[in-house]
XYZ file of N, CA and C in Angstrom:
405
model
N -25.794 -15.105 16.135
C -25.788 -14.705 14.741
C -26.086 -13.210 14.606
N -26.995 -12.720 15.456
C -27.318 -11.298 15.418
C -26.122 -10.442 15.803
N -25.317 -10.937 16.735
C -24.134 -10.184 17.161
C -23.136 -10.058 16.011
N -22.992 -11.112 15.236
C -22.070 -11.080 14.101
C -22.571 -10.100 13.047
N -23.849 -10.152 12.751
C -24.422 -9.228 11.767
C -24.332 -7.787 12.241
N -24.559 -7.566 13.546
C -24.425 -6.216 14.094
C -22.987 -5.707 13.968
N -22.034 -6.577 14.260
C -20.624 -6.205 14.159
C -20.256 -5.884 12.715
N -20.676 -6.724 11.793
C -20.398 -6.471 10.373
C -21.055 -5.183 9.902
N -22.277 -4.952 10.308
C -22.991 -3.741 9.937
C -22.281 -2.503 10.483
N -21.881 -2.557 11.761
C -21.159 -1.442 12.373
C -19.833 -1.200 11.654
N -19.126 -2.272 11.328
C -17.840 -2.151 10.652
C -17.997 -1.479 9.296
N -18.962 -1.921 8.512
C -19.187 -1.328 7.196
C -19.584 0.136 7.337
N -20.485 0.433 8.262
C -20.908 1.822 8.476
C -19.725 2.705 8.881
N -18.887 2.197 9.777
C -17.753 2.982 10.244
C -16.686 3.152 9.162
N -16.493 2.135 8.329
C -15.533 2.268 7.237
C -16.016 3.291 6.216
N -17.290 3.286 5.913
C -17.855 4.257 4.972
C -17.806 5.667 5.555
N -18.023 5.782 6.858
C -18.019 7.097 7.514
C -16.646 7.763 7.478
N -15.593 6.999 7.252
C -14.241 7.569 7.221
C -14.047 8.554 6.073
N -14.855 8.457 5.036
C -14.707 9.360 3.894
C -15.091 10.794 4.224
N -15.902 10.995 5.251
C -16.368 12.338 5.598
C -15.821 12.868 6.912
N -15.305 12.016 7.750
C -14.922 12.415 9.093
C -13.609 13.157 9.150
N -13.168 13.446 10.375
C -11.876 14.101 10.546
C -10.764 13.194 10.013
N -9.705 13.787 9.583
C -8.548 13.079 9.025
C -8.871 12.350 7.725
N -9.959 12.720 7.056
C -10.316 12.030 5.820
C -9.284 12.254 4.711
N -8.473 13.301 4.852
C -7.430 13.581 3.860
C -6.453 12.424 3.727
N -6.296 11.631 4.776
C -5.342 10.526 4.734
C -5.733 9.481 3.705
N -7.016 9.411 3.370
C -7.475 8.443 2.385
C -7.060 8.835 0.970
N -6.637 10.083 0.798
C -6.103 10.538 -0.482
C -4.585 10.653 -0.403
N -4.098 11.199 0.697
C -2.670 11.452 0.841
C -1.866 10.146 0.895
N -2.319 9.189 1.672
C -1.552 7.951 1.830
C -1.383 7.205 0.505
N -2.447 6.950 -0.256
C -2.232 6.270 -1.541
C -1.354 7.080 -2.503
N -1.453 8.400 -2.441
C -0.627 9.240 -3.302
C 0.846 9.112 -2.925
N 1.144 9.177 -1.646
C 2.522 9.030 -1.176
C 3.053 7.644 -1.516
N 2.238 6.620 -1.313
C 2.662 5.250 -1.631
C 2.942 5.123 -3.125
N 2.113 5.732 -3.945
C 2.314 5.686 -5.393
C 3.639 6.342 -5.766
N 3.918 7.498 -5.195
C 5.183 8.189 -5.468
C 6.370 7.338 -5.025
N 6.282 6.731 -3.840
C 7.372 5.879 -3.363
C 7.546 4.649 -4.250
N 6.439 4.084 -4.730
C 6.518 2.922 -5.615
C 7.205 3.307 -6.927
N 6.858 4.463 -7.467
C 7.483 4.920 -8.715
C 8.980 5.123 -8.504
N 9.343 5.744 -7.395
C 10.774 5.935 -7.101
C 11.502 4.599 -6.988
N 10.865 3.628 -6.321
C 11.485 2.302 -6.177
C 11.642 1.627 -7.533
N 10.651 1.789 -8.402
C 10.719 1.181 -9.730
C 11.856 1.779 -10.541
N 11.952 3.102 -10.519
C 13.008 3.760 -11.283
C 14.386 3.349 -10.767
N 14.504 3.191 -9.474
C 15.761 2.727 -8.883
C 16.080 1.312 -9.362
N 15.054 0.448 -9.410
C 15.250 -0.923 -9.899
C 15.663 -0.937 -11.364
N 15.049 -0.075 -12.161
C 15.387 -0.016 -13.587
C 16.837 0.414 -13.770
N 17.244 1.458 -13.043
C 18.631 1.928 -13.152
C 19.623 0.853 -12.718
N 19.220 0.032 -11.736
C 20.095 -1.032 -11.254
C 20.044 -2.264 -12.153
N 19.118 -2.268 -13.118
C 18.999 -3.405 -14.028
C 18.257 -4.585 -13.433
N 17.494 -4.340 -12.376
C 16.730 -5.418 -11.753
C 15.544 -5.810 -12.628
N 15.122 -7.064 -12.551
C 13.989 -7.514 -13.368
C 12.668 -6.932 -12.853
N 11.619 -7.080 -13.679
C 10.289 -6.622 -13.291
C 9.882 -7.343 -12.012
N 9.384 -6.591 -11.052
C 9.134 -7.067 -9.689
C 8.258 -8.313 -9.648
N 7.040 -8.233 -10.146
C 6.105 -9.344 -10.019
C 6.578 -10.555 -10.799
N 7.106 -10.336 -11.994
C 7.610 -11.453 -12.794
C 8.734 -12.185 -12.074
N 9.678 -11.446 -11.547
C 10.793 -12.059 -10.821
C 10.312 -12.709 -9.529
N 9.350 -12.078 -8.874
C 8.832 -12.629 -7.620
C 8.171 -13.989 -7.861
N 7.438 -14.114 -8.953
C 6.721 -15.356 -9.243
C 7.610 -16.439 -9.837
N 8.617 -16.058 -10.610
C 9.398 -17.057 -11.336
C 10.751 -17.385 -10.727
N 11.242 -16.576 -9.834
C 12.587 -16.798 -9.305
C 12.569 -16.981 -7.790
N 12.591 -18.235 -7.343
C 12.587 -18.462 -5.884
C 13.793 -17.850 -5.174
N 14.917 -17.749 -5.865
C 16.099 -17.168 -5.222
C 15.965 -15.665 -5.037
N 15.241 -15.001 -5.935
C 15.034 -13.554 -5.847
C 13.863 -13.192 -4.936
N 12.988 -14.143 -4.670
C 11.742 -13.866 -3.944
C 11.996 -13.218 -2.587
N 12.927 -13.734 -1.841
C 13.207 -13.185 -0.503
C 13.700 -11.745 -0.592
N 14.620 -11.487 -1.526
C 15.151 -10.130 -1.697
C 14.045 -9.171 -2.121
N 13.204 -9.609 -3.039
C 12.121 -8.758 -3.515
C 11.096 -8.486 -2.421
N 10.815 -9.494 -1.617
C 9.872 -9.308 -0.513
C 10.433 -8.307 0.494
N 11.700 -8.435 0.818
C 12.330 -7.471 1.737
C 12.310 -6.063 1.149
N 12.597 -5.971 -0.128
C 12.593 -4.671 -0.797
C 11.205 -4.042 -0.741
N 10.174 -4.839 -1.028
C 8.802 -4.337 -0.982
C 8.403 -3.912 0.417
N 8.765 -4.730 1.410
C 8.437 -4.381 2.800
C 9.156 -3.106 3.225
N 10.392 -2.971 2.805
C 11.154 -1.767 3.149
C 10.528 -0.534 2.497
N 10.096 -0.699 1.242
C 9.550 0.431 0.501
C 8.245 0.951 1.097
N 7.350 0.054 1.473
C 6.064 0.562 1.949
C 5.804 0.276 3.421
N 6.745 -0.308 4.118
C 6.563 -0.635 5.534
C 6.287 0.576 6.412
N 7.068 1.632 6.208
C 6.866 2.844 7.010
C 5.515 3.476 6.715
N 5.140 3.491 5.450
C 3.856 4.065 5.077
C 2.723 3.245 5.673
N 2.876 1.930 5.690
C 1.862 1.065 6.292
C 1.712 1.384 7.778
N 2.823 1.562 8.455
C 2.786 1.893 9.890
C 2.132 3.258 10.100
N 2.468 4.225 9.254
C 1.850 5.547 9.368
C 0.344 5.451 9.135
N -0.068 4.644 8.149
C -1.502 4.454 7.889
C -2.183 3.836 9.112
N -1.518 2.897 9.767
C -2.081 2.280 10.982
C -2.216 3.311 12.100
N -1.182 4.126 12.280
C -1.213 5.148 13.333
C -2.310 6.181 13.054
N -2.415 6.634 11.809
C -3.445 7.616 11.472
C -4.848 7.057 11.681
N -5.065 5.802 11.283
C -6.404 5.249 11.472
C -6.697 5.000 12.944
N -5.699 4.605 13.705
C -5.896 4.437 15.146
C -6.259 5.777 15.781
N -5.567 6.833 15.377
C -5.886 8.177 15.877
C -7.312 8.550 15.518
N -7.689 8.298 14.281
C -9.064 8.578 13.840
C -10.075 7.820 14.705
N -9.835 6.549 14.926
C -10.766 5.745 15.717
C -10.898 6.279 17.142
N -9.793 6.640 17.736
C -9.841 7.138 19.117
C -10.580 8.466 19.181
N -10.329 9.357 18.198
C -11.006 10.656 18.182
C -12.502 10.499 17.932
N -12.863 9.705 16.927
C -14.254 9.626 16.491
C -15.056 8.599 17.279
N -14.536 7.391 17.416
C -15.304 6.301 18.028
C -15.029 6.135 19.522
N -13.941 6.755 19.987
C -13.497 6.563 21.374
C -13.322 5.084 21.689
N -12.851 4.372 20.661
C -12.587 2.932 20.761
C -11.550 2.587 19.704
N -11.038 1.368 19.789
C -10.055 0.902 18.816
C -10.506 -0.427 18.249
N -10.589 -0.490 16.905
C -10.982 -1.698 16.209
C -9.813 -2.129 15.311
N -9.015 -3.101 15.762
C -7.815 -3.481 15.003
C -8.127 -3.994 13.594
N -9.213 -4.702 13.428
C -9.577 -5.202 12.105
C -9.824 -4.072 11.126
N -10.524 -3.047 11.574
C -10.779 -1.887 10.716
C -9.480 -1.155 10.382
N -8.609 -1.062 11.375
C -7.324 -0.407 11.148
C -6.545 -1.148 10.062
N -6.521 -2.461 10.121
C -5.798 -3.241 9.120
C -6.419 -3.090 7.735
N -7.740 -3.069 7.674
C -8.423 -2.895 6.387
C -8.032 -1.551 5.773
N -8.117 -0.491 6.558
C -7.794 0.849 6.048
C -6.322 0.929 5.665
N -5.435 0.384 6.486
C -4.000 0.443 6.183
C -3.671 -0.341 4.913
N -4.280 -1.488 4.735
C -4.037 -2.274 3.520
C -4.553 -1.523 2.294
N -5.747 -0.965 2.395
C -6.327 -0.247 1.257
C -5.524 1.018 0.938
N -5.025 1.696 1.962
C -4.291 2.949 1.748
C -2.817 2.738 1.398
N -2.221 1.638 1.810
C -0.780 1.472 1.623
C -0.420 0.305 0.706
N -0.931 -0.865 0.981
C -0.495 -2.060 0.257
C -1.076 -2.120 -1.153
N -2.371 -1.934 -1.283
C -3.030 -2.055 -2.586
C -2.468 -1.057 -3.601
N -2.364 0.245 -3.261
C -1.799 1.175 -4.254
C -0.365 0.820 -4.647
N 0.418 0.349 -3.688
C 1.814 0.015 -3.973
C 1.902 -1.060 -5.044
N 1.158 -2.132 -4.860
C 1.247 -3.234 -5.811
C 0.490 -2.967 -7.104
N -0.526 -2.135 -7.077
C -1.213 -1.767 -8.310
C -0.323 -0.907 -9.200
N 0.506 -0.089 -8.577
C 1.370 0.811 -9.332
C 2.668 0.120 -9.735
N 3.174 -0.714 -8.882
C 4.510 -1.291 -9.096
C 4.640 -2.020 -10.436
N 3.696 -2.837 -10.790
C 3.784 -3.601 -12.037
C 3.751 -2.738 -13.283
N 2.683 -1.966 -13.517
C 2.610 -1.162 -14.742
C 3.734 -0.132 -14.864
N 4.097 0.510 -13.778
C 5.158 1.522 -13.843
C 6.488 0.849 -14.160
N 6.718 -0.315 -13.596
C 7.965 -1.026 -13.860
C 8.053 -1.413 -15.336
N 6.965 -1.902 -15.896
C 6.970 -2.263 -17.316
C 7.264 -1.032 -18.188
N 6.585 0.067 -17.879
C 6.787 1.302 -18.645
C 8.226 1.794 -18.512
N 8.749 1.778 -17.309
C 10.119 2.235 -17.086
C 11.118 1.337 -17.810
N 10.900 0.025 -17.796
C 11.789 -0.885 -18.535
C 11.723 -0.604 -20.026
N 10.526 -0.383 -20.536
C 10.356 -0.093 -21.956
C 11.076 1.200 -22.342
N 10.890 2.251 -21.556
C 11.546 3.531 -21.837
C 13.061 3.429 -21.700
N 13.519 2.687 -20.689
C 14.959 2.520 -20.474
C 15.586 1.752 -21.637
N 14.884 0.734 -22.137
C 15.378 -0.060 -23.259
C 15.467 0.802 -24.522
N 14.436 1.636 -24.755
C 14.459 2.513 -25.923
C 15.583 3.537 -25.829
N 15.831 4.022 -24.636
C 16.902 4.996 -24.431
C 18.260 4.382 -24.753
N 18.452 3.103 -24.349
C 19.709 2.405 -24.621
C 19.891 2.165 -26.123
N 18.790 1.820 -26.806
C 18.861 1.515 -28.231
C 19.041 2.778 -29.070
N 18.445 3.881 -28.612
C 18.442 5.109 -29.419
C 19.547 5.993 -29.119
């Protein structure tokens, strides 16, 4: 039990330490890049007349596969870059590799911003596109 608590304690300490260490810029740059890519993907979907991502993903089983592929394509490279950057950070700072920590950082830097932005931006873009068509 002590080993588990020690591991959890070390993991939390090391994740918090990433805010000050070398390559800390990636914690700002990666979510920003993902946000920009998500906005570009949304605008492309609006121009193509595609439905709102999350709504279509939840309600249309036939569209789900296409939407999942589209989402993976949109942020897959960024996710891989986030994994590579965190692995580099771990090797430089800890002289070790912790795959669980790498996945946590990559998800927080790439996946979470993508899906947080995708829904609201898509709704706004659909609303603006609809007004443009009407006006």
